[in-house]
Amino acid sequence: MLSQQTIDTVKATVPVLEVKGTEITTRFYSMLFEAHPELLNIFNHANQKQGRQQTALANTVYAAAVHIDQLEAIIPAVKKIAHKHRSLGVLPEHYPIVGEYLLKAIKDVLGDAATDDILTAWGEAYGVIADAFISIEKDMYDDAASVEGGWEGFKNFTIAKKEEESSLITSFYLKPADGEKLPEFMPGQYVTVRTKIPGDEYMLNRQYSLSTSYTPDYYRISVKKEAEQDPNGRVSTFLHDELNEGDTLELSVPAGDFFCNIHDEHPLTLISGGVGITPMYSMLKSIADKNPDRPVTFIHAARNQDVRAFGNDVQETVARLSNGKSYIVYEQEGLDGDFTGFINADVLKQAANLDGEFFVCGPVPFMEAVIQSLTAIGIPAEKINFEFFGPAIAIKTE
Ligand code: HEM
């Protein structure tokens, strides 16, 4: 238990640290990786370069600190991050290392303003926050290893098939090298893929949604090729251009809290933009396989036909539902879609099933626009689920 004095000190200094948040965490990462370069096997180097992880970690530590006397308020946020930590192999022994360098960075950036009292209070608070993560992650590690077909850490998968879905998106069918049956997952969940590019010193990790319904003998991911010069594009370019059928990738057990319960009865509207279609198609197909009477509306936005993935698959799958509908929204004019332009309140009023639950996935500006439109037509926030690919960042929903 933290003393009231510690809580007061932490809360009183949150605003100062918030102002310096990005500076502190940038300093933190540079010192951390200098002392512990092996952690570069876990962290996404592209996120470091773009400053995205810096903001994510800073935001979360301060959000946690504000709620330090009632941490249960942030448990859902902790769980979301814990899923990602578990899928990446973050372990209890990593927490003291991160804590040590976070405190060093606070001291470095704040200088004399960081008194011993302040540093001690933050050290204790970090310990409490870290314990919350460690205990939630322990349960997740136990589940991943004990679920039927589960495993610890990473295991080898062979690329059994590579299939082009559009000019930008290619599917990879991944079979476990040991031939074991795979654990079931919830549609919408992702896997962490780990690989090493020849000539690189460190492993690279990326999360990809599972892009079809569960089968015991393979997982499928569908990867958009990002620009090679974009640091985020290194793994996708490597997968697209260098890896072939027969090659190996490492995977950890599926993770994530963005999923739908297949067996619910209430209507569902699945809204995706671009490669955000991957978890949505997994949800659609899982419902068609297991609960085909559930009303499902599938709305997908793509720039044009060339970059649209799973066009025929969506039509065939929707046809298997007794009450299914699908709409395509092309951004470019003059194409044969159901709507032209962007998904807005008008499109949603005409196409979505307004009585049910909503899942939204795509790039940030797309999701912000869709969530704001849903809100504008009166859909309550608790009916809207969304997932952005990449570190959790603040999504503007109003
Ligand atoms: C991701 C917070 C400890 C490694 C994240 C994210 C947040 C976060 C907010 C982004 C989640 C998302 O992408 O959805 C925290 C907090 C910690 C903590 C508050 C301490 C209490 C650690 C530790 C490690 C670690 C000890 C391992 C050494 C990572 C990695 C990612 C991540 C590798 C994925 C993003 C990337 O690679 O840049 N963490 N974290 N974290 N965290 Fe942590």
XYZ file of C-alpha atoms in Angstrom, residues 41-278:
238
model
C 14.695 -7.806 -29.678
C 11.323 -6.976 -28.104
C 10.613 -3.324 -28.883
C 9.431 -2.130 -32.270
C 12.272 0.000 -33.623
C 9.935 1.775 -36.058
C 7.733 2.993 -33.205
C 10.805 4.361 -31.437
C 11.858 6.243 -34.558
C 8.420 7.802 -34.949
C 8.076 8.688 -31.263
C 4.827 6.734 -31.060
C 5.846 4.361 -28.291
C 7.226 7.288 -26.309
C 3.815 8.910 -26.180
C 2.072 5.603 -25.429
C 4.268 4.741 -22.454
C 4.243 8.297 -21.068
C 0.461 8.598 -21.366
C -0.093 5.318 -19.597
C 2.278 5.923 -16.708
C 0.662 9.309 -16.037
C -2.876 7.986 -16.474
C -2.015 5.213 -14.024
C -0.472 7.710 -11.605
C -3.609 9.863 -11.613
C -5.567 6.756 -10.592
C -2.909 5.446 -8.254
C -5.351 5.181 -5.310
C -7.997 3.404 -7.427
C -6.099 1.389 -10.014
C -9.181 -0.723 -10.761
C -10.400 2.236 -12.882
C -7.672 1.605 -15.429
C -7.745 -2.216 -15.438
C -9.366 -2.387 -18.916
C -6.567 -0.196 -20.323
C -3.949 -2.269 -18.490
C -5.454 -5.476 -19.921
C -5.280 -4.179 -23.482
C -1.587 -3.368 -23.054
C -0.982 -6.605 -21.145
C -2.297 -8.596 -24.113
C 0.335 -6.938 -26.257
C 3.060 -7.397 -23.637
C 2.205 -11.106 -23.299
C 2.191 -11.623 -27.039
C 5.656 -10.009 -27.215
C 7.155 -11.925 -24.306
C 7.501 -9.048 -21.783
C 8.476 -10.718 -18.480
C 8.361 -9.732 -14.765
C 12.143 -9.295 -14.699
C 11.876 -6.561 -17.353
C 9.812 -4.288 -15.093
C 12.530 -3.254 -12.615
C 14.815 -2.430 -15.551
C 12.182 -0.191 -17.141
C 11.441 1.370 -13.722
C 15.110 2.111 -13.076
C 15.576 3.930 -16.384
C 12.272 5.767 -16.133
C 13.398 7.236 -12.803
C 16.841 8.056 -14.207
C 15.170 9.843 -17.128
C 12.874 11.816 -14.797
C 15.911 12.906 -12.804
C 17.846 13.787 -15.944
C 15.117 15.910 -17.490
C 13.798 17.600 -14.341
C 17.238 18.200 -12.788
C 17.063 19.792 -9.323
C 13.265 19.928 -9.469
C 13.290 16.134 -9.070
C 13.858 15.998 -5.310
C 14.575 12.758 -3.455
C 11.009 12.786 -2.110
C 9.568 13.024 -5.599
C 11.804 10.285 -6.975
C 11.042 7.966 -4.051
C 7.308 8.546 -4.460
C 7.465 7.815 -8.198
C 9.604 4.725 -7.574
C 6.961 3.364 -5.199
C 4.111 4.283 -7.545
C 5.848 2.643 -10.492
C 6.218 -0.501 -8.376
C 2.465 -0.611 -7.746
C 1.646 -0.022 -11.430
C 4.210 -2.632 -12.514
C 2.742 -5.187 -10.061
C -0.708 -4.670 -11.623
C 0.720 -5.390 -15.098
C 2.790 -8.354 -13.896
C -0.131 -10.055 -12.172
C -2.513 -9.613 -15.141
C 0.200 -10.789 -17.524
C 0.922 -13.844 -15.373
C -2.676 -15.020 -15.843
C -2.368 -14.410 -19.569
C 0.880 -16.409 -19.789
C -0.747 -19.259 -17.849
C -3.765 -19.212 -20.197
C -1.599 -19.145 -23.341
C 0.406 -22.159 -22.180
C -2.520 -24.156 -20.774
C -5.162 -23.665 -23.496
C -5.526 -26.750 -25.694
C -2.761 -26.575 -28.315
C -1.164 -23.558 -26.579
C 2.543 -22.921 -26.087
C 4.970 -20.702 -24.219
C 6.698 -17.810 -25.962
C 7.274 -18.217 -29.677
C 7.157 -21.280 -31.890
C 8.075 -21.950 -35.504
C 5.496 -21.812 -38.251
C 6.014 -22.651 -41.920
C 4.513 -20.518 -44.672
C 2.284 -23.135 -46.326
C 0.724 -20.778 -48.887
C 1.110 -17.173 -50.000
C -1.928 -15.688 -51.753
C -2.371 -12.226 -53.279
C -5.633 -10.615 -52.104
C -5.168 -7.198 -53.779
C -2.355 -5.153 -55.291
C -1.244 -4.310 -51.710
C -2.427 -7.163 -49.455
C -1.113 -10.738 -49.435
C -2.304 -13.582 -47.224
C 0.108 -15.966 -45.515
C -1.170 -19.383 -44.430
C 0.993 -20.396 -41.468
C 1.226 -24.002 -40.280
C 2.932 -24.953 -37.016
C 6.214 -26.700 -37.817
C 5.533 -29.321 -35.113
C 2.196 -30.261 -36.748
C 0.272 -29.775 -33.472
C -3.369 -28.672 -33.402
C -3.646 -24.893 -32.940
C -5.538 -23.219 -30.078
C -8.857 -21.550 -30.848
C -8.944 -17.756 -30.919
C -11.656 -15.106 -30.819
C -12.266 -13.447 -34.207
C -10.607 -10.026 -34.096
C -7.526 -11.213 -32.179
C -3.980 -10.863 -33.511
C -0.715 -12.760 -33.398
C 2.761 -11.369 -32.902
C 5.045 -12.466 -35.730
C 8.756 -12.485 -34.970
C 11.455 -12.624 -37.617
C 15.016 -11.580 -38.300
C 15.970 -9.876 -41.515
C 19.369 -11.125 -42.792
C 22.077 -8.635 -41.834
C 20.049 -7.212 -38.923
C 21.298 -7.541 -35.354
C 17.910 -7.769 -33.645
C 14.630 -9.611 -34.042
C 11.636 -7.680 -35.359
C 8.119 -8.149 -33.976
C 4.853 -7.131 -35.591
C 1.212 -7.754 -34.739
C -1.143 -8.961 -37.470
C -4.836 -9.760 -37.064
C -5.879 -13.295 -37.861
C -7.798 -12.820 -41.087
C -10.119 -15.807 -41.307
C -12.135 -18.080 -39.016
C -10.492 -20.711 -36.824
C -9.162 -23.946 -38.293
C -7.017 -26.286 -36.192
C -4.173 -26.707 -38.687
C -3.213 -23.202 -39.786
C -3.501 -19.513 -38.928
C -3.887 -16.935 -41.674
C -2.615 -13.360 -41.604
C -3.069 -10.842 -44.428
C -0.382 -8.222 -44.646
C -0.433 -4.853 -46.363
C 2.826 -3.931 -48.023
C 3.898 -0.602 -46.572
C 6.427 1.663 -48.295
C 9.932 0.208 -47.893
C 11.394 3.552 -46.762
C 8.768 3.724 -43.974
C 10.410 2.134 -40.893
C 7.091 0.391 -40.301
C 7.338 -1.197 -43.733
C 10.462 -3.255 -43.099
C 8.697 -6.406 -41.968
C 5.811 -6.191 -44.428
C 8.237 -5.622 -47.329
C 10.357 -8.547 -46.138
C 7.289 -10.795 -45.921
C 6.002 -9.746 -49.342
C 9.284 -9.713 -51.257
C 11.672 -12.096 -49.531
C 9.722 -14.818 -47.763
C 8.161 -17.663 -49.720
C 6.247 -20.858 -49.216
C 8.374 -23.198 -47.086
C 10.054 -20.368 -45.129
C 9.732 -20.030 -41.346
C 8.257 -17.353 -39.065
C 7.850 -17.378 -35.284
C 4.445 -16.793 -33.699
C 3.118 -16.443 -30.157
C -0.384 -17.523 -29.085
C -3.207 -15.206 -30.352
C -3.925 -12.189 -28.159
C -6.054 -9.057 -27.889
C -9.311 -7.825 -26.440
C -10.842 -6.549 -29.680
C -13.086 -9.438 -30.606
C -16.746 -10.271 -31.025
C -18.625 -13.062 -29.323
C -19.768 -15.207 -32.227
C -22.739 -16.689 -30.390
C -24.454 -13.436 -29.384
C -27.781 -12.881 -31.116
C -27.957 -9.086 -31.426
C -27.234 -7.464 -34.825
C -23.687 -6.560 -35.714
C -22.283 -3.978 -38.115
C -18.644 -4.447 -39.115
C -17.010 -1.338 -40.591
C -13.503 -1.358 -42.038
C -11.168 0.827 -44.024
C -8.275 -0.591 -46.088
C -6.333 -3.374 -44.379
C -8.609 -2.895 -41.326
C -10.748 -5.449 -43.141
C -8.629 -8.336 -41.764
